[in-house]
Amino acid sequence: VSFVIDTMGAVIDVKLDKGIIPDVDGKPSEDTDSKMYNEAVEQMNNEALKAVRSMPKWKSFCKRNNKKVKIRWTIPIRYVSL
């Protein structure tokens, strides 16, 4: 997930760079409904975006020529089964 921290520290422009991709990250077992699996993948991708969007303001620390500037961050979000 990537996002921008603006000059006031707000999280903006949240994007899913690479979400869980069913064809790459795993396939449903034969007894799992494919539609249900795809819905679960979509829901997990949406939750990752929601988590980043809900972050509080950051202390903006990036400066260029003594002026605060926006900066793009990318963070991995990993899901583990328990």
Short mmCIF file of N, CA, C and O in Angstrom, two decimals:
data_model
loop_
_atom_site.label_atom_id
_atom_site.label_comp_id
_atom_site.label_asym_id
_atom_site.label_seq_id
_atom_site.Cartn_x
_atom_site.Cartn_y
_atom_site.Cartn_z
N VAL A 1 0.86 -1.16 0.00
CA VAL A 1 0.00 0.00 0.00
C VAL A 1 0.91 1.23 0.00
O VAL A 1 1.85 1.31 0.78
N SER A 2 0.61 2.17 -0.88
CA SER A 2 1.37 3.42 -0.89
C SER A 2 0.44 4.56 -0.55
O SER A 2 -0.77 4.48 -0.74
N PHE A 3 1.04 5.63 -0.03
CA PHE A 3 0.26 6.80 0.36
C PHE A 3 1.19 8.00 0.43
O PHE A 3 2.41 7.86 0.41
N VAL A 4 0.59 9.17 0.48
CA VAL A 4 1.36 10.41 0.57
C VAL A 4 1.08 11.06 1.92
O VAL A 4 -0.07 11.08 2.37
N ILE A 5 2.14 11.56 2.54
CA ILE A 5 2.00 12.39 3.73
C ILE A 5 2.14 13.82 3.24
O ILE A 5 3.18 14.20 2.68
N ASP A 6 1.07 14.61 3.39
CA ASP A 6 1.12 15.99 2.88
C ASP A 6 1.88 16.89 3.85
O ASP A 6 2.37 16.43 4.89
N THR A 7 1.99 18.15 3.52
CA THR A 7 2.80 19.07 4.33
C THR A 7 2.21 19.32 5.72
O THR A 7 2.92 19.79 6.61
N MET A 8 0.95 18.97 5.92
CA MET A 8 0.33 19.12 7.24
C MET A 8 0.33 17.79 8.01
O MET A 8 -0.19 17.70 9.11
N GLY A 9 0.88 16.73 7.41
CA GLY A 9 0.97 15.44 8.08
C GLY A 9 -0.21 14.51 7.82
O GLY A 9 -0.27 13.42 8.37
N ALA A 10 -1.15 14.92 6.97
CA ALA A 10 -2.32 14.08 6.67
C ALA A 10 -1.96 12.99 5.66
O ALA A 10 -1.15 13.19 4.76
N VAL A 11 -2.58 11.83 5.84
CA VAL A 11 -2.41 10.72 4.91
C VAL A 11 -3.39 10.93 3.75
O VAL A 11 -4.60 11.02 3.95
N ILE A 12 -2.85 11.01 2.54
CA ILE A 12 -3.68 11.23 1.35
C ILE A 12 -3.23 10.28 0.24
O ILE A 12 -2.19 9.63 0.36
N ASP A 13 -4.03 10.21 -0.82
CA ASP A 13 -3.69 9.47 -2.03
C ASP A 13 -3.27 8.02 -1.73
O ASP A 13 -2.20 7.56 -2.15
N VAL A 14 -4.10 7.31 -0.99
CA VAL A 14 -3.82 5.92 -0.63
C VAL A 14 -4.12 5.02 -1.82
O VAL A 14 -5.19 5.11 -2.43
N LYS A 15 -3.15 4.16 -2.17
CA LYS A 15 -3.30 3.28 -3.33
C LYS A 15 -2.85 1.86 -2.99
O LYS A 15 -1.90 1.67 -2.23
N LEU A 16 -3.52 0.93 -3.58
CA LEU A 16 -3.13 -0.48 -3.45
C LEU A 16 -2.19 -0.79 -4.60
O LEU A 16 -2.61 -0.92 -5.74
N ASP A 17 -0.90 -0.86 -4.30
CA ASP A 17 0.08 -1.12 -5.35
C ASP A 17 0.02 -2.56 -5.83
O ASP A 17 0.06 -2.84 -7.01
N LYS A 18 -0.04 -3.47 -4.88
CA LYS A 18 -0.18 -4.88 -5.21
C LYS A 18 -0.98 -5.52 -4.09
O LYS A 18 -0.48 -5.68 -2.99
N GLY A 19 -2.19 -5.86 -4.37
CA GLY A 19 -2.99 -6.51 -3.36
C GLY A 19 -2.80 -8.01 -3.41
O GLY A 19 -1.90 -8.52 -4.09
N ILE A 20 -3.61 -8.69 -2.68
CA ILE A 20 -3.60 -10.14 -2.75
C ILE A 20 -4.18 -10.51 -4.10
O ILE A 20 -5.27 -10.09 -4.46
N ILE A 21 -3.44 -11.25 -4.86
CA ILE A 21 -3.88 -11.66 -6.19
C ILE A 21 -4.15 -13.16 -6.15
O ILE A 21 -3.22 -13.95 -5.99
N PRO A 22 -5.40 -13.57 -6.28
CA PRO A 22 -5.75 -14.98 -6.14
C PRO A 22 -4.94 -15.93 -7.02
O PRO A 22 -4.53 -16.99 -6.59
N ASP A 23 -4.67 -15.56 -8.25
CA ASP A 23 -3.97 -16.46 -9.16
C ASP A 23 -2.50 -16.65 -8.79
O ASP A 23 -1.87 -17.60 -9.20
N VAL A 24 -1.95 -15.69 -8.04
CA VAL A 24 -0.54 -15.74 -7.69
C VAL A 24 -0.34 -16.21 -6.26
O VAL A 24 0.51 -17.04 -5.97
N ASP A 25 -1.13 -15.68 -5.36
CA ASP A 25 -0.92 -15.91 -3.93
C ASP A 25 -1.60 -17.17 -3.40
O ASP A 25 -1.49 -17.47 -2.23
N GLY A 26 -2.30 -17.87 -4.21
CA GLY A 26 -2.96 -19.09 -3.75
C GLY A 26 -4.29 -19.25 -4.43
O GLY A 26 -4.86 -18.30 -4.94
N LYS A 27 -4.75 -20.45 -4.49
CA LYS A 27 -6.04 -20.73 -5.11
C LYS A 27 -6.92 -21.43 -4.09
O LYS A 27 -6.43 -22.09 -3.19
N PRO A 28 -8.22 -21.27 -4.26
CA PRO A 28 -9.11 -21.96 -3.32
C PRO A 28 -8.99 -23.47 -3.48
O PRO A 28 -8.71 -23.96 -4.57
N SER A 29 -9.19 -24.16 -2.38
CA SER A 29 -9.19 -25.61 -2.48
C SER A 29 -10.43 -26.05 -3.24
O SER A 29 -11.34 -25.27 -3.48
N GLU A 30 -10.45 -27.30 -3.62
CA GLU A 30 -11.55 -27.80 -4.44
C GLU A 30 -12.91 -27.64 -3.76
O GLU A 30 -13.92 -27.47 -4.42
N ASP A 31 -12.93 -27.68 -2.43
CA ASP A 31 -14.20 -27.58 -1.73
C ASP A 31 -14.58 -26.14 -1.37
O ASP A 31 -15.59 -25.88 -0.75
N THR A 32 -13.75 -25.17 -1.78
CA THR A 32 -14.04 -23.77 -1.49
C THR A 32 -14.69 -23.12 -2.70
O THR A 32 -14.25 -23.29 -3.82
N ASP A 33 -15.75 -22.38 -2.45
CA ASP A 33 -16.44 -21.69 -3.52
C ASP A 33 -15.55 -20.56 -4.03
O ASP A 33 -15.09 -19.71 -3.28
N SER A 34 -15.30 -20.55 -5.33
CA SER A 34 -14.42 -19.58 -5.95
C SER A 34 -14.92 -18.14 -5.75
O SER A 34 -14.14 -17.23 -5.49
N LYS A 35 -16.22 -17.93 -5.85
CA LYS A 35 -16.78 -16.59 -5.68
C LYS A 35 -16.56 -16.10 -4.25
O LYS A 35 -16.18 -14.96 -4.04
N MET A 36 -16.74 -16.98 -3.29
CA MET A 36 -16.55 -16.62 -1.89
C MET A 36 -15.07 -16.28 -1.64
O MET A 36 -14.75 -15.33 -0.93
N TYR A 37 -14.18 -17.04 -2.26
CA TYR A 37 -12.75 -16.81 -2.11
C TYR A 37 -12.38 -15.44 -2.68
O TYR A 37 -11.68 -14.66 -2.04
N ASN A 38 -12.87 -15.12 -3.87
CA ASN A 38 -12.56 -13.83 -4.49
C ASN A 38 -13.11 -12.67 -3.67
O ASN A 38 -12.48 -11.62 -3.57
N GLU A 39 -14.29 -12.85 -3.07
CA GLU A 39 -14.86 -11.82 -2.22
C GLU A 39 -14.00 -11.60 -0.98
O GLU A 39 -13.81 -10.47 -0.54
N ALA A 40 -13.46 -12.70 -0.43
CA ALA A 40 -12.60 -12.58 0.75
C ALA A 40 -11.31 -11.84 0.40
O ALA A 40 -10.84 -11.00 1.17
N VAL A 41 -10.75 -12.13 -0.77
CA VAL A 41 -9.54 -11.45 -1.21
C VAL A 41 -9.81 -9.96 -1.38
O VAL A 41 -9.04 -9.11 -0.92
N GLU A 42 -10.93 -9.62 -2.00
CA GLU A 42 -11.29 -8.21 -2.19
C GLU A 42 -11.48 -7.52 -0.84
O GLU A 42 -11.05 -6.38 -0.64
N GLN A 43 -12.09 -8.21 0.09
CA GLN A 43 -12.31 -7.64 1.42
C GLN A 43 -10.98 -7.38 2.14
O GLN A 43 -10.81 -6.34 2.78
N MET A 44 -10.03 -8.30 2.02
CA MET A 44 -8.73 -8.09 2.66
C MET A 44 -7.98 -6.92 2.03
O MET A 44 -7.36 -6.12 2.73
N ASN A 45 -8.06 -6.80 0.71
CA ASN A 45 -7.43 -5.66 0.04
C ASN A 45 -8.06 -4.35 0.51
O ASN A 45 -7.35 -3.38 0.80
N ASN A 46 -9.38 -4.32 0.62
CA ASN A 46 -10.08 -3.12 1.09
C ASN A 46 -9.72 -2.78 2.53
O ASN A 46 -9.61 -1.61 2.90
N GLU A 47 -9.55 -3.80 3.37
CA GLU A 47 -9.19 -3.56 4.77
C GLU A 47 -7.79 -2.97 4.89
O GLU A 47 -7.54 -2.14 5.76
N ALA A 48 -6.88 -3.38 4.01
CA ALA A 48 -5.54 -2.80 4.02
C ALA A 48 -5.61 -1.30 3.71
O ALA A 48 -4.97 -0.49 4.38
N LEU A 49 -6.41 -0.93 2.72
CA LEU A 49 -6.58 0.48 2.37
C LEU A 49 -7.24 1.24 3.52
O LEU A 49 -6.83 2.36 3.86
N LYS A 50 -8.24 0.63 4.11
CA LYS A 50 -8.97 1.26 5.22
C LYS A 50 -8.03 1.53 6.41
O LYS A 50 -8.08 2.59 7.03
N ALA A 51 -7.16 0.56 6.70
CA ALA A 51 -6.23 0.71 7.82
C ALA A 51 -5.28 1.89 7.60
O ALA A 51 -5.04 2.69 8.51
N VAL A 52 -4.78 2.03 6.38
CA VAL A 52 -3.87 3.14 6.10
C VAL A 52 -4.61 4.47 6.11
O VAL A 52 -4.12 5.46 6.65
N ARG A 53 -5.80 4.50 5.54
CA ARG A 53 -6.59 5.74 5.52
C ARG A 53 -6.95 6.22 6.93
O ARG A 53 -7.16 7.41 7.15
N SER A 54 -7.03 5.30 7.87
CA SER A 54 -7.44 5.67 9.23
C SER A 54 -6.26 6.07 10.13
O SER A 54 -6.46 6.36 11.31
N MET A 55 -5.05 6.10 9.58
CA MET A 55 -3.89 6.50 10.38
C MET A 55 -4.03 7.96 10.81
O MET A 55 -4.54 8.79 10.05
N PRO A 56 -3.56 8.27 12.02
CA PRO A 56 -3.59 9.68 12.46
C PRO A 56 -2.57 10.49 11.67
O PRO A 56 -1.73 9.93 10.96
N LYS A 57 -2.64 11.80 11.84
CA LYS A 57 -1.67 12.67 11.17
C LYS A 57 -0.26 12.33 11.61
O LYS A 57 -0.02 11.96 12.76
N TRP A 58 0.65 12.44 10.68
CA TRP A 58 2.06 12.23 10.96
C TRP A 58 2.71 13.58 11.27
O TRP A 58 2.20 14.63 10.89
N LYS A 59 3.83 13.53 11.97
CA LYS A 59 4.63 14.73 12.15
C LYS A 59 5.45 14.87 10.88
O LYS A 59 6.32 14.07 10.61
N SER A 60 5.09 15.86 10.10
CA SER A 60 5.77 16.06 8.82
C SER A 60 7.21 16.48 9.06
O SER A 60 7.48 17.46 9.74
N PHE A 61 8.13 15.71 8.54
CA PHE A 61 9.54 15.98 8.79
C PHE A 61 10.35 16.15 7.51
O PHE A 61 11.52 16.43 7.56
N CYS A 62 9.73 15.97 6.38
CA CYS A 62 10.47 16.08 5.13
C CYS A 62 10.50 17.52 4.65
O CYS A 62 9.46 18.15 4.50
N LYS A 63 11.69 17.99 4.45
CA LYS A 63 11.86 19.38 4.01
C LYS A 63 12.79 19.42 2.82
O LYS A 63 13.71 18.61 2.70
N ARG A 64 12.53 20.38 1.97
CA ARG A 64 13.41 20.68 0.85
C ARG A 64 13.54 22.19 0.80
O ARG A 64 12.52 22.88 0.77
N ASN A 65 14.76 22.67 0.83
CA ASN A 65 15.01 24.12 0.88
C ASN A 65 14.27 24.78 2.04
O ASN A 65 13.66 25.83 1.91
N ASN A 66 14.28 24.10 3.20
CA ASN A 66 13.64 24.58 4.43
C ASN A 66 12.13 24.71 4.34
O ASN A 66 11.52 25.40 5.13
N LYS A 67 11.50 24.06 3.37
CA LYS A 67 10.04 24.04 3.26
C LYS A 67 9.56 22.61 3.37
O LYS A 67 10.18 21.70 2.82
N LYS A 68 8.46 22.42 4.09
CA LYS A 68 7.88 21.09 4.19
C LYS A 68 7.39 20.64 2.82
O LYS A 68 6.84 21.44 2.05
N VAL A 69 7.60 19.37 2.52
CA VAL A 69 7.17 18.82 1.23
C VAL A 69 6.39 17.52 1.45
O VAL A 69 6.53 16.86 2.47
N LYS A 70 5.58 17.18 0.47
CA LYS A 70 4.87 15.90 0.50
C LYS A 70 5.88 14.78 0.25
O LYS A 70 6.88 14.99 -0.43
N ILE A 71 5.57 13.61 0.80
CA ILE A 71 6.42 12.45 0.55
C ILE A 71 5.55 11.21 0.39
O ILE A 71 4.55 11.05 1.10
N ARG A 72 5.89 10.37 -0.57
CA ARG A 72 5.17 9.12 -0.79
C ARG A 72 5.88 7.99 -0.03
O ARG A 72 7.09 7.87 -0.08
N TRP A 73 5.08 7.21 0.68
CA TRP A 73 5.56 6.05 1.42
C TRP A 73 4.91 4.81 0.84
O TRP A 73 3.77 4.85 0.38
N THR A 74 5.59 3.71 0.93
CA THR A 74 5.03 2.41 0.59
C THR A 74 5.33 1.47 1.75
O THR A 74 6.47 1.39 2.21
N ILE A 75 4.28 0.82 2.22
CA ILE A 75 4.47 -0.13 3.32
C ILE A 75 3.85 -1.48 2.94
O ILE A 75 2.81 -1.54 2.30
N PRO A 76 4.50 -2.56 3.33
CA PRO A 76 3.91 -3.87 3.08
C PRO A 76 2.89 -4.20 4.16
O PRO A 76 3.07 -3.83 5.33
N ILE A 77 1.82 -4.80 3.78
CA ILE A 77 0.85 -5.31 4.74
C ILE A 77 0.74 -6.80 4.50
O ILE A 77 0.40 -7.23 3.40
N ARG A 78 1.06 -7.56 5.51
CA ARG A 78 1.06 -9.01 5.37
C ARG A 78 -0.05 -9.63 6.21
O ARG A 78 -0.31 -9.20 7.31
N TYR A 79 -0.66 -10.62 5.64
CA TYR A 79 -1.68 -11.39 6.35
C TYR A 79 -1.10 -12.74 6.69
O TYR A 79 -0.44 -13.36 5.85
N VAL A 80 -1.33 -13.17 7.89
CA VAL A 80 -0.90 -14.51 8.29
C VAL A 80 -2.11 -15.26 8.83
O VAL A 80 -2.99 -14.68 9.47
N SER A 81 -2.15 -16.52 8.53
CA SER A 81 -3.26 -17.31 9.05
C SER A 81 -2.88 -17.83 10.42
O SER A 81 -1.74 -18.17 10.69
N LEU A 82 -3.85 -17.84 11.29
CA LEU A 82 -3.59 -18.30 12.67
C LEU A 82 -4.15 -19.68 12.88
O LEU A 82 -5.04 -20.14 12.31
#
